[in-house]
Short mmCIF file of N, CA and C in Angstrom, two decimals:
data_model
loop_
_atom_site.label_atom_id
_atom_site.label_comp_id
_atom_site.label_asym_id
_atom_site.label_seq_id
_atom_site.Cartn_x
_atom_site.Cartn_y
_atom_site.Cartn_z
N MET T 1 23.77 -72.05 -38.59
CA MET T 1 24.82 -72.76 -39.28
C MET T 1 24.72 -72.47 -40.79
N ILE T 2 25.88 -72.38 -41.44
CA ILE T 2 25.94 -72.14 -42.87
C ILE T 2 26.65 -73.33 -43.51
N ILE T 3 26.15 -73.76 -44.65
CA ILE T 3 26.85 -74.79 -45.42
C ILE T 3 28.00 -74.10 -46.13
N VAL T 4 29.22 -74.66 -46.06
CA VAL T 4 30.40 -74.00 -46.62
C VAL T 4 30.28 -73.76 -48.13
N ASN T 5 29.46 -74.55 -48.83
CA ASN T 5 29.25 -74.34 -50.26
C ASN T 5 28.63 -72.97 -50.53
N ASP T 6 27.91 -72.41 -49.53
CA ASP T 6 27.18 -71.15 -49.70
C ASP T 6 27.96 -69.93 -49.22
N LEU T 7 29.20 -70.09 -48.78
CA LEU T 7 29.99 -68.95 -48.30
C LEU T 7 30.30 -68.00 -49.46
N LYS T 8 30.16 -66.71 -49.20
CA LYS T 8 30.40 -65.67 -50.20
C LYS T 8 31.46 -64.70 -49.66
N PRO T 9 32.17 -63.99 -50.56
CA PRO T 9 33.14 -63.00 -50.10
C PRO T 9 32.50 -61.97 -49.16
N ASN T 10 33.25 -61.58 -48.14
CA ASN T 10 32.86 -60.64 -47.08
C ASN T 10 31.91 -61.22 -46.05
N SER T 11 31.47 -62.49 -46.21
CA SER T 11 30.66 -63.09 -45.15
C SER T 11 31.61 -63.50 -44.02
N ALA T 12 31.07 -63.70 -42.83
CA ALA T 12 31.88 -64.04 -41.67
C ALA T 12 31.36 -65.33 -41.04
N PHE T 13 32.30 -66.14 -40.52
CA PHE T 13 31.91 -67.35 -39.80
C PHE T 13 32.89 -67.64 -38.68
N GLU T 14 32.44 -68.49 -37.75
CA GLU T 14 33.25 -68.85 -36.60
C GLU T 14 33.62 -70.32 -36.70
N LYS T 15 34.90 -70.63 -36.44
CA LYS T 15 35.37 -72.01 -36.46
C LYS T 15 36.52 -72.14 -35.48
N ASP T 16 36.44 -73.12 -34.61
CA ASP T 16 37.48 -73.39 -33.61
C ASP T 16 37.82 -72.16 -32.77
N GLY T 17 36.82 -71.37 -32.42
CA GLY T 17 37.05 -70.20 -31.58
C GLY T 17 37.59 -68.98 -32.31
N ASN T 18 37.80 -69.08 -33.60
CA ASN T 18 38.29 -67.95 -34.40
C ASN T 18 37.16 -67.41 -35.27
N ILE T 19 37.25 -66.12 -35.57
CA ILE T 19 36.26 -65.48 -36.43
C ILE T 19 36.96 -65.13 -37.73
N TYR T 20 36.38 -65.57 -38.85
CA TYR T 20 37.00 -65.39 -40.15
C TYR T 20 36.10 -64.57 -41.08
N GLN T 21 36.77 -63.78 -41.94
CA GLN T 21 36.09 -63.08 -43.02
C GLN T 21 36.48 -63.79 -44.31
N VAL T 22 35.49 -64.13 -45.13
CA VAL T 22 35.75 -64.84 -46.39
C VAL T 22 36.28 -63.85 -47.42
N ILE T 23 37.42 -64.19 -48.02
CA ILE T 23 37.98 -63.38 -49.10
C ILE T 23 37.54 -63.96 -50.44
N SER T 24 37.70 -65.28 -50.60
CA SER T 24 37.26 -65.94 -51.83
C SER T 24 37.02 -67.41 -51.55
N THR T 25 36.26 -68.07 -52.44
CA THR T 25 36.01 -69.50 -52.32
C THR T 25 36.29 -70.18 -53.65
N SER T 26 36.64 -71.47 -53.55
CA SER T 26 36.91 -72.26 -54.73
C SER T 26 36.26 -73.63 -54.53
N LEU T 27 35.38 -74.03 -55.45
CA LEU T 27 34.71 -75.32 -55.37
C LEU T 27 35.33 -76.26 -56.39
N ASN T 28 35.71 -77.47 -55.95
CA ASN T 28 36.34 -78.44 -56.84
C ASN T 28 35.58 -79.76 -56.73
N LYS T 29 34.89 -80.12 -57.79
CA LYS T 29 34.08 -81.34 -57.80
C LYS T 29 34.57 -82.25 -58.92
N THR T 30 34.95 -83.47 -58.56
CA THR T 30 35.30 -84.47 -59.56
C THR T 30 34.25 -85.57 -59.52
N ALA T 31 34.20 -86.38 -60.55
CA ALA T 31 33.15 -87.40 -60.67
C ALA T 31 33.23 -88.47 -59.57
N MET T 32 34.40 -88.79 -59.12
CA MET T 32 34.56 -89.91 -58.18
C MET T 32 34.65 -89.49 -56.72
N ARG T 33 34.75 -88.19 -56.43
CA ARG T 33 34.94 -87.77 -55.05
C ARG T 33 33.92 -86.72 -54.64
N GLN T 34 33.88 -86.50 -53.33
CA GLN T 34 33.05 -85.42 -52.82
C GLN T 34 33.66 -84.07 -53.18
N MET T 35 32.83 -83.06 -53.19
CA MET T 35 33.30 -81.71 -53.50
C MET T 35 34.27 -81.24 -52.42
N ILE T 36 35.33 -80.57 -52.85
CA ILE T 36 36.28 -79.93 -51.94
C ILE T 36 36.04 -78.43 -52.03
N VAL T 37 35.88 -77.79 -50.89
CA VAL T 37 35.65 -76.35 -50.84
C VAL T 37 36.86 -75.70 -50.18
N LYS T 38 37.58 -74.88 -50.94
CA LYS T 38 38.72 -74.14 -50.39
C LYS T 38 38.28 -72.71 -50.19
N VAL T 39 38.50 -72.22 -48.97
CA VAL T 39 38.05 -70.88 -48.61
C VAL T 39 39.26 -70.07 -48.16
N LYS T 40 39.54 -68.97 -48.87
CA LYS T 40 40.60 -68.06 -48.47
C LYS T 40 39.98 -67.10 -47.47
N VAL T 41 40.56 -67.03 -46.27
CA VAL T 41 39.97 -66.25 -45.18
C VAL T 41 40.99 -65.34 -44.51
N LYS T 42 40.44 -64.33 -43.83
CA LYS T 42 41.25 -63.45 -42.98
C LYS T 42 40.74 -63.59 -41.56
N ASN T 43 41.64 -63.89 -40.63
CA ASN T 43 41.28 -63.99 -39.23
C ASN T 43 41.07 -62.57 -38.70
N TYR T 44 39.86 -62.28 -38.21
CA TYR T 44 39.54 -60.92 -37.74
C TYR T 44 40.43 -60.51 -36.57
N ARG T 45 40.77 -61.43 -35.68
CA ARG T 45 41.53 -61.08 -34.48
C ARG T 45 43.01 -60.88 -34.76
N THR T 46 43.60 -61.71 -35.63
CA THR T 46 45.04 -61.64 -35.86
C THR T 46 45.40 -60.96 -37.17
N GLY T 47 44.47 -60.89 -38.13
CA GLY T 47 44.75 -60.31 -39.43
C GLY T 47 45.45 -61.27 -40.39
N VAL T 48 45.71 -62.50 -39.95
CA VAL T 48 46.41 -63.49 -40.77
C VAL T 48 45.47 -64.01 -41.86
N ILE T 49 46.00 -64.08 -43.09
CA ILE T 49 45.23 -64.61 -44.21
C ILE T 49 45.74 -66.01 -44.52
N ASN T 50 44.83 -66.98 -44.58
CA ASN T 50 45.21 -68.35 -44.95
C ASN T 50 44.05 -69.03 -45.66
N GLU T 51 44.23 -70.30 -45.99
CA GLU T 51 43.22 -71.04 -46.73
C GLU T 51 42.75 -72.22 -45.89
N LEU T 52 41.45 -72.37 -45.78
CA LEU T 52 40.84 -73.49 -45.07
C LEU T 52 40.21 -74.41 -46.09
N THR T 53 40.30 -75.72 -45.87
CA THR T 53 39.73 -76.69 -46.78
C THR T 53 38.61 -77.46 -46.08
N PHE T 54 37.47 -77.56 -46.74
CA PHE T 54 36.31 -78.27 -46.22
C PHE T 54 35.84 -79.28 -47.24
N THR T 55 35.03 -80.22 -46.79
CA THR T 55 34.33 -81.14 -47.68
C THR T 55 32.96 -80.55 -47.95
N GLY T 56 32.49 -80.66 -49.19
CA GLY T 56 31.18 -80.12 -49.54
C GLY T 56 30.11 -80.60 -48.58
N GLY T 57 29.28 -79.69 -48.10
CA GLY T 57 28.22 -80.04 -47.16
C GLY T 57 28.59 -79.78 -45.71
N ASP T 58 29.87 -79.54 -45.41
CA ASP T 58 30.27 -79.19 -44.04
C ASP T 58 29.57 -77.91 -43.62
N LYS T 59 29.38 -77.76 -42.31
CA LYS T 59 28.71 -76.58 -41.81
C LYS T 59 29.62 -75.82 -40.85
N VAL T 60 29.48 -74.50 -40.85
CA VAL T 60 30.20 -73.63 -39.92
C VAL T 60 29.19 -72.68 -39.28
N GLU T 61 29.56 -72.16 -38.13
CA GLU T 61 28.69 -71.24 -37.40
C GLU T 61 28.81 -69.84 -38.00
N GLN T 62 27.67 -69.24 -38.37
CA GLN T 62 27.68 -67.90 -38.91
C GLN T 62 28.03 -66.91 -37.81
N ALA T 63 28.90 -65.94 -38.11
CA ALA T 63 29.27 -64.90 -37.15
C ALA T 63 28.63 -63.59 -37.60
N HIS T 64 27.93 -62.97 -36.69
CA HIS T 64 27.27 -61.70 -37.01
C HIS T 64 28.21 -60.55 -36.60
N VAL T 65 29.07 -60.18 -37.52
CA VAL T 65 30.03 -59.09 -37.30
C VAL T 65 29.35 -57.79 -37.65
N GLU T 66 29.41 -56.85 -36.72
CA GLU T 66 28.77 -55.55 -36.93
C GLU T 66 29.82 -54.52 -37.31
N ARG T 67 29.42 -53.61 -38.19
CA ARG T 67 30.28 -52.50 -38.58
C ARG T 67 29.59 -51.21 -38.17
N LYS T 68 30.33 -50.36 -37.48
CA LYS T 68 29.77 -49.11 -37.00
C LYS T 68 30.67 -47.96 -37.43
N ALA T 69 30.07 -46.93 -38.02
CA ALA T 69 30.83 -45.76 -38.46
C ALA T 69 31.33 -44.99 -37.24
N MET T 70 32.63 -44.75 -37.21
CA MET T 70 33.24 -43.97 -36.14
C MET T 70 34.28 -43.04 -36.73
N GLN T 71 34.62 -42.02 -35.95
CA GLN T 71 35.61 -41.04 -36.39
C GLN T 71 36.91 -41.29 -35.64
N TYR T 72 38.01 -41.34 -36.41
CA TYR T 72 39.33 -41.48 -35.79
C TYR T 72 39.72 -40.12 -35.22
N LEU T 73 39.95 -40.06 -33.91
CA LEU T 73 40.26 -38.79 -33.26
C LEU T 73 41.76 -38.53 -33.16
N TYR T 74 42.48 -39.42 -32.45
CA TYR T 74 43.90 -39.16 -32.23
C TYR T 74 44.62 -40.42 -31.75
N ASP T 75 45.94 -40.32 -31.73
CA ASP T 75 46.84 -41.36 -31.26
C ASP T 75 47.36 -40.90 -29.90
N ASP T 76 47.07 -41.65 -28.83
CA ASP T 76 47.52 -41.22 -27.50
C ASP T 76 48.88 -41.81 -27.11
N GLY T 77 49.55 -42.45 -28.05
CA GLY T 77 50.86 -43.03 -27.77
C GLY T 77 50.83 -44.55 -27.75
N THR T 78 49.83 -45.13 -27.10
CA THR T 78 49.70 -46.59 -27.05
C THR T 78 48.41 -47.07 -27.70
N ASN T 79 47.42 -46.19 -27.79
CA ASN T 79 46.12 -46.56 -28.36
C ASN T 79 45.69 -45.53 -29.41
N LEU T 80 44.80 -45.98 -30.30
CA LEU T 80 44.14 -45.05 -31.21
C LEU T 80 42.73 -44.85 -30.67
N VAL T 81 42.29 -43.61 -30.63
CA VAL T 81 41.00 -43.27 -30.03
C VAL T 81 40.00 -42.96 -31.15
N PHE T 82 38.82 -43.60 -31.04
CA PHE T 82 37.74 -43.43 -32.02
C PHE T 82 36.49 -42.96 -31.30
N MET T 83 35.65 -42.19 -32.00
CA MET T 83 34.40 -41.70 -31.41
C MET T 83 33.22 -42.15 -32.25
N ASP T 84 32.20 -42.65 -31.57
CA ASP T 84 30.95 -43.03 -32.22
C ASP T 84 30.28 -41.77 -32.75
N ASN T 85 29.91 -41.78 -34.04
CA ASN T 85 29.31 -40.60 -34.66
C ASN T 85 27.92 -40.27 -34.15
N GLU T 86 27.24 -41.23 -33.53
CA GLU T 86 25.87 -40.99 -33.05
C GLU T 86 25.82 -40.71 -31.56
N THR T 87 26.51 -41.52 -30.76
CA THR T 87 26.41 -41.39 -29.30
C THR T 87 27.57 -40.59 -28.69
N TYR T 88 28.61 -40.33 -29.47
CA TYR T 88 29.81 -39.62 -29.04
C TYR T 88 30.61 -40.40 -27.99
N ASP T 89 30.32 -41.69 -27.82
CA ASP T 89 31.13 -42.53 -26.95
C ASP T 89 32.48 -42.74 -27.62
N GLN T 90 33.53 -42.89 -26.80
CA GLN T 90 34.86 -43.10 -27.34
C GLN T 90 35.36 -44.49 -26.97
N ILE T 91 36.10 -45.11 -27.90
CA ILE T 91 36.75 -46.39 -27.63
C ILE T 91 38.22 -46.27 -27.99
N GLU T 92 39.03 -47.11 -27.36
CA GLU T 92 40.46 -47.15 -27.65
C GLU T 92 40.82 -48.52 -28.18
N ILE T 93 41.66 -48.54 -29.22
CA ILE T 93 42.16 -49.80 -29.78
C ILE T 93 43.68 -49.72 -29.73
N PRO T 94 44.36 -50.75 -29.18
CA PRO T 94 45.82 -50.72 -29.12
C PRO T 94 46.45 -50.54 -30.50
N LYS T 95 47.49 -49.69 -30.58
CA LYS T 95 48.16 -49.39 -31.84
C LYS T 95 48.74 -50.64 -32.49
N ASP T 96 49.24 -51.56 -31.68
CA ASP T 96 49.90 -52.75 -32.25
C ASP T 96 48.92 -53.64 -33.01
N ARG T 97 47.63 -53.49 -32.79
CA ARG T 97 46.62 -54.25 -33.55
C ARG T 97 46.26 -53.58 -34.86
N LEU T 98 46.68 -52.31 -35.05
CA LEU T 98 46.28 -51.56 -36.23
C LEU T 98 47.49 -51.01 -37.00
N THR T 99 48.61 -51.73 -37.01
CA THR T 99 49.82 -51.21 -37.66
C THR T 99 49.59 -50.95 -39.14
N TRP T 100 48.91 -51.84 -39.86
CA TRP T 100 48.66 -51.63 -41.28
C TRP T 100 47.66 -50.50 -41.50
N GLU T 101 46.57 -50.50 -40.76
CA GLU T 101 45.49 -49.54 -40.94
C GLU T 101 45.94 -48.11 -40.64
N MET T 102 46.88 -47.94 -39.68
CA MET T 102 47.35 -46.61 -39.29
C MET T 102 47.97 -45.85 -40.46
N GLN T 103 48.51 -46.56 -41.42
CA GLN T 103 49.17 -45.93 -42.57
C GLN T 103 48.17 -45.25 -43.51
N PHE T 104 46.88 -45.51 -43.34
CA PHE T 104 45.86 -44.98 -44.25
C PHE T 104 44.85 -44.08 -43.54
N MET T 105 45.05 -43.82 -42.25
CA MET T 105 44.10 -43.00 -41.49
C MET T 105 44.78 -41.73 -41.01
N LYS T 106 44.02 -40.65 -41.03
CA LYS T 106 44.49 -39.41 -40.43
C LYS T 106 43.36 -38.89 -39.52
N PRO T 107 43.69 -38.07 -38.53
CA PRO T 107 42.66 -37.59 -37.60
C PRO T 107 41.46 -37.00 -38.34
N ASN T 108 40.30 -37.26 -37.80
CA ASN T 108 38.99 -36.82 -38.30
C ASN T 108 38.46 -37.66 -39.45
N ASP T 109 39.17 -38.69 -39.89
CA ASP T 109 38.66 -39.60 -40.92
C ASP T 109 37.56 -40.47 -40.33
N ASN T 110 36.55 -40.76 -41.13
CA ASN T 110 35.51 -41.70 -40.72
C ASN T 110 35.89 -43.09 -41.21
N VAL T 111 35.81 -44.07 -40.31
CA VAL T 111 36.12 -45.47 -40.62
C VAL T 111 35.03 -46.34 -40.02
N ASN T 112 35.02 -47.61 -40.42
CA ASN T 112 34.08 -48.56 -39.83
C ASN T 112 34.82 -49.44 -38.83
N ILE T 113 34.31 -49.48 -37.60
CA ILE T 113 34.87 -50.34 -36.56
C ILE T 113 34.07 -51.63 -36.58
N THR T 114 34.76 -52.77 -36.65
CA THR T 114 34.08 -54.07 -36.66
C THR T 114 34.05 -54.64 -35.24
N THR T 115 32.88 -55.14 -34.85
CA THR T 115 32.72 -55.75 -33.52
C THR T 115 31.98 -57.08 -33.65
N TYR T 116 32.24 -57.95 -32.69
CA TYR T 116 31.56 -59.24 -32.63
C TYR T 116 31.22 -59.51 -31.17
N ASN T 117 29.93 -59.58 -30.86
CA ASN T 117 29.46 -59.78 -29.49
C ASN T 117 30.10 -58.81 -28.51
N GLY T 118 30.22 -57.55 -28.90
CA GLY T 118 30.79 -56.53 -28.02
C GLY T 118 32.30 -56.45 -28.06
N GLU T 119 32.99 -57.41 -28.66
CA GLU T 119 34.46 -57.40 -28.76
C GLU T 119 34.86 -56.60 -30.00
N VAL T 120 35.72 -55.61 -29.81
CA VAL T 120 36.21 -54.81 -30.93
C VAL T 120 37.26 -55.62 -31.68
N LEU T 121 37.00 -55.88 -32.96
CA LEU T 121 37.91 -56.68 -33.77
C LEU T 121 38.92 -55.83 -34.51
N GLY T 122 38.53 -54.64 -34.93
CA GLY T 122 39.47 -53.79 -35.66
C GLY T 122 38.78 -52.76 -36.50
N VAL T 123 39.53 -52.24 -37.47
CA VAL T 123 39.06 -51.18 -38.35
C VAL T 123 38.90 -51.74 -39.75
N SER T 124 37.76 -51.44 -40.36
CA SER T 124 37.51 -51.84 -41.74
C SER T 124 37.69 -50.60 -42.62
N LEU T 125 38.73 -50.61 -43.45
CA LEU T 125 39.04 -49.46 -44.30
C LEU T 125 38.31 -49.54 -45.63
N PRO T 126 38.08 -48.39 -46.28
CA PRO T 126 37.57 -48.44 -47.66
C PRO T 126 38.66 -49.02 -48.56
N ASP T 127 38.30 -49.45 -49.77
CA ASP T 127 39.28 -50.03 -50.69
C ASP T 127 40.38 -49.05 -51.07
N LYS T 128 40.00 -47.77 -51.21
CA LYS T 128 40.97 -46.74 -51.61
C LYS T 128 40.77 -45.49 -50.76
N VAL T 129 41.89 -44.80 -50.48
CA VAL T 129 41.84 -43.56 -49.72
C VAL T 129 42.66 -42.49 -50.44
N GLU T 130 42.33 -41.24 -50.18
CA GLU T 130 43.08 -40.11 -50.74
C GLU T 130 43.98 -39.55 -49.65
N LEU T 131 45.29 -39.45 -49.96
CA LEU T 131 46.26 -38.90 -49.02
C LEU T 131 47.15 -37.91 -49.73
N GLN T 132 47.72 -36.99 -48.96
CA GLN T 132 48.59 -35.97 -49.54
C GLN T 132 50.04 -36.43 -49.51
N VAL T 133 50.78 -36.12 -50.59
CA VAL T 133 52.20 -36.43 -50.66
C VAL T 133 52.93 -35.37 -49.85
N ALA T 134 53.62 -35.80 -48.78
CA ALA T 134 54.36 -34.87 -47.94
C ALA T 134 55.73 -34.57 -48.52
N GLU T 135 56.36 -35.59 -49.11
CA GLU T 135 57.70 -35.43 -49.67
C GLU T 135 57.87 -36.40 -50.82
N ALA T 136 58.55 -35.97 -51.87
CA ALA T 136 58.79 -36.83 -53.03
C ALA T 136 60.22 -36.62 -53.53
N GLU T 137 60.85 -37.71 -53.97
CA GLU T 137 62.19 -37.61 -54.53
C GLU T 137 62.14 -36.80 -55.82
N GLN T 138 63.27 -36.25 -56.20
CA GLN T 138 63.37 -35.53 -57.47
C GLN T 138 63.43 -36.55 -58.61
N ALA T 139 62.78 -36.26 -59.71
CA ALA T 139 62.80 -37.14 -60.87
C ALA T 139 64.13 -36.98 -61.59
N VAL T 140 64.65 -38.09 -62.12
CA VAL T 140 65.90 -38.06 -62.88
C VAL T 140 65.54 -37.78 -64.33
N LYS T 141 66.05 -36.69 -64.88
CA LYS T 141 65.71 -36.28 -66.25
C LYS T 141 66.20 -37.34 -67.25
N GLY T 142 65.34 -37.71 -68.18
CA GLY T 142 65.69 -38.68 -69.21
C GLY T 142 65.48 -40.12 -68.78
N ASP T 143 65.04 -40.34 -67.55
CA ASP T 143 64.85 -41.70 -67.03
C ASP T 143 63.41 -42.15 -67.30
N THR T 144 62.99 -42.15 -68.56
CA THR T 144 61.60 -42.48 -68.86
C THR T 144 61.47 -43.58 -69.92
N ALA T 145 62.47 -44.42 -70.04
CA ALA T 145 62.40 -45.50 -71.03
C ALA T 145 61.32 -46.52 -70.67
N THR T 146 61.08 -46.69 -69.38
CA THR T 146 60.03 -47.59 -68.92
C THR T 146 59.11 -46.81 -67.99
N ALA T 147 58.19 -47.49 -67.39
CA ALA T 147 57.29 -46.83 -66.44
C ALA T 147 58.08 -46.52 -65.17
N ALA T 148 58.83 -45.46 -65.20
CA ALA T 148 59.72 -45.10 -64.10
C ALA T 148 58.92 -44.61 -62.90
N THR T 149 59.42 -44.93 -61.73
CA THR T 149 58.79 -44.49 -60.49
C THR T 149 59.84 -43.92 -59.56
N LYS T 150 59.37 -43.23 -58.55
CA LYS T 150 60.25 -42.68 -57.52
C LYS T 150 59.56 -42.86 -56.18
N SER T 151 60.32 -42.72 -55.11
CA SER T 151 59.75 -42.85 -53.76
C SER T 151 59.06 -41.56 -53.34
N ALA T 152 57.97 -41.73 -52.61
CA ALA T 152 57.26 -40.59 -52.05
C ALA T 152 56.77 -40.99 -50.66
N TRP T 153 56.68 -40.00 -49.77
CA TRP T 153 56.20 -40.24 -48.42
C TRP T 153 54.91 -39.47 -48.23
N LEU T 154 53.91 -40.17 -47.72
CA LEU T 154 52.59 -39.56 -47.54
C LEU T 154 52.48 -38.91 -46.18
N GLU T 155 51.40 -38.16 -45.98
CA GLU T 155 51.19 -37.44 -44.73
C GLU T 155 51.08 -38.36 -43.52
N THR T 156 50.77 -39.64 -43.73
CA THR T 156 50.67 -40.60 -42.63
C THR T 156 52.00 -41.29 -42.35
N GLY T 157 53.03 -41.03 -43.19
CA GLY T 157 54.33 -41.66 -43.01
C GLY T 157 54.56 -42.84 -43.93
N LEU T 158 53.56 -43.26 -44.66
CA LEU T 158 53.68 -44.40 -45.57
C LEU T 158 54.56 -44.03 -46.75
N GLU T 159 55.53 -44.91 -47.09
CA GLU T 159 56.38 -44.71 -48.25
C GLU T 159 55.83 -45.55 -49.39
N ILE T 160 55.65 -44.92 -50.56
CA ILE T 160 55.12 -45.61 -51.73
C ILE T 160 55.94 -45.25 -52.96
N LYS T 161 55.72 -45.97 -54.05
CA LYS T 161 56.32 -45.65 -55.35
C LYS T 161 55.26 -44.94 -56.18
N VAL T 162 55.65 -43.81 -56.78
CA VAL T 162 54.73 -43.02 -57.58
C VAL T 162 55.39 -42.70 -58.93
N PRO T 163 54.60 -42.33 -59.95
CA PRO T 163 55.18 -41.90 -61.23
C PRO T 163 56.03 -40.64 -61.03
N LEU T 164 56.92 -40.38 -61.96
CA LEU T 164 57.86 -39.26 -61.85
C LEU T 164 57.19 -37.90 -61.79
N PHE T 165 55.97 -37.74 -62.33
CA PHE T 165 55.33 -36.42 -62.38
C PHE T 165 54.67 -36.02 -61.05
N ILE T 166 54.57 -36.90 -60.09
CA ILE T 166 53.94 -36.58 -58.80
C ILE T 166 54.89 -35.72 -57.96
N GLN T 167 54.37 -34.63 -57.41
CA GLN T 167 55.17 -33.70 -56.60
C GLN T 167 54.61 -33.62 -55.19
N ALA T 168 55.42 -33.11 -54.26
CA ALA T 168 54.98 -32.90 -52.89
C ALA T 168 53.79 -31.95 -52.88
N GLY T 169 52.81 -32.23 -52.02
CA GLY T 169 51.62 -31.40 -51.91
C GLY T 169 50.43 -31.91 -52.70
N GLU T 170 50.66 -32.83 -53.64
CA GLU T 170 49.55 -33.37 -54.44
C GLU T 170 48.78 -34.43 -53.65
N MET T 171 47.51 -34.56 -53.99
CA MET T 171 46.67 -35.61 -53.40
C MET T 171 46.69 -36.82 -54.33
N VAL T 172 46.91 -38.00 -53.75
CA VAL T 172 46.95 -39.23 -54.55
C VAL T 172 45.99 -40.26 -53.96
N VAL T 173 45.56 -41.20 -54.80
CA VAL T 173 44.68 -42.28 -54.37
C VAL T 173 45.54 -43.51 -54.12
N ILE T 174 45.37 -44.13 -52.95
CA ILE T 174 46.16 -45.28 -52.53
C ILE T 174 45.23 -46.45 -52.24
N SER T 175 45.62 -47.66 -52.66
CA SER T 175 44.87 -48.87 -52.34
C SER T 175 45.21 -49.29 -50.91
N THR T 176 44.19 -49.53 -50.09
CA THR T 176 44.43 -49.97 -48.72
C THR T 176 44.70 -51.47 -48.64
N VAL T 177 44.49 -52.18 -49.75
CA VAL T 177 44.74 -53.62 -49.77
C VAL T 177 46.23 -53.90 -49.83
N ASP T 178 46.94 -53.22 -50.74
CA ASP T 178 48.37 -53.48 -50.90
C ASP T 178 49.25 -52.25 -50.74
N GLY T 179 48.67 -51.08 -50.48
CA GLY T 179 49.45 -49.87 -50.26
C GLY T 179 50.08 -49.29 -51.51
N ARG T 180 49.48 -49.52 -52.66
CA ARG T 180 50.04 -49.04 -53.92
C ARG T 180 49.32 -47.81 -54.43
N TYR T 181 50.08 -47.02 -55.20
CA TYR T 181 49.56 -45.83 -55.86
C TYR T 181 48.53 -46.25 -56.92
N CYS T 182 47.36 -45.58 -56.94
CA CYS T 182 46.32 -45.89 -57.91
C CYS T 182 46.06 -44.73 -58.88
N GLY T 183 46.49 -43.54 -58.53
CA GLY T 183 46.26 -42.40 -59.40
C GLY T 183 46.19 -41.10 -58.62
N ARG T 184 46.05 -40.01 -59.37
CA ARG T 184 45.85 -38.71 -58.74
C ARG T 184 44.43 -38.59 -58.25
N ALA T 185 44.25 -37.87 -57.16
CA ALA T 185 42.91 -37.61 -56.66
C ALA T 185 42.24 -36.55 -57.53
N GLN T 186 40.94 -36.67 -57.69
CA GLN T 186 40.18 -35.69 -58.48
C GLN T 186 40.04 -34.41 -57.67
N ASN T 187 40.21 -33.28 -58.33
CA ASN T 187 40.02 -31.99 -57.66
C ASN T 187 38.55 -31.80 -57.33
N LYS T 188 38.29 -31.33 -56.13
CA LYS T 188 36.91 -31.14 -55.69
C LYS T 188 36.52 -29.70 -55.71
#
């Protein structure tokens, strides 16, 4: 059991049959009342982000979520297939559970698969990924009075807004948290 006052970002706990990942915590203590602990969490099974409120000193069950490095192999139409990098075992995860994550993965990418007591919860992506611009709109000449952007489509099909100087074929860095352009990828 963990006291909710001690919850930290990225820790996991179980409550009412759900498994949550802590995003952030907020402690509010006034002189006349008990401490209120607000915890912003992501449900591992559904992906829903919400806020739970506890009284200081409440306890929750710690969840031991495991992360295992696996390689994304291919999309078979209904499932995404991943291979364990050590044992070469393969697992399938239904596509409808990974709609957001699919926009940032391409075949042969290494990702972390999260599991809890043998149950596959999903894919844990890095904060930022490098993807190639497959197609980009033409820039409008003289349209630079503000931080002008244009639409671009990445190799995974994700549509994003990029600065006017980005062209098709370039590698860009994308945030997996909100799907936004972060910059050009460094040449290797």
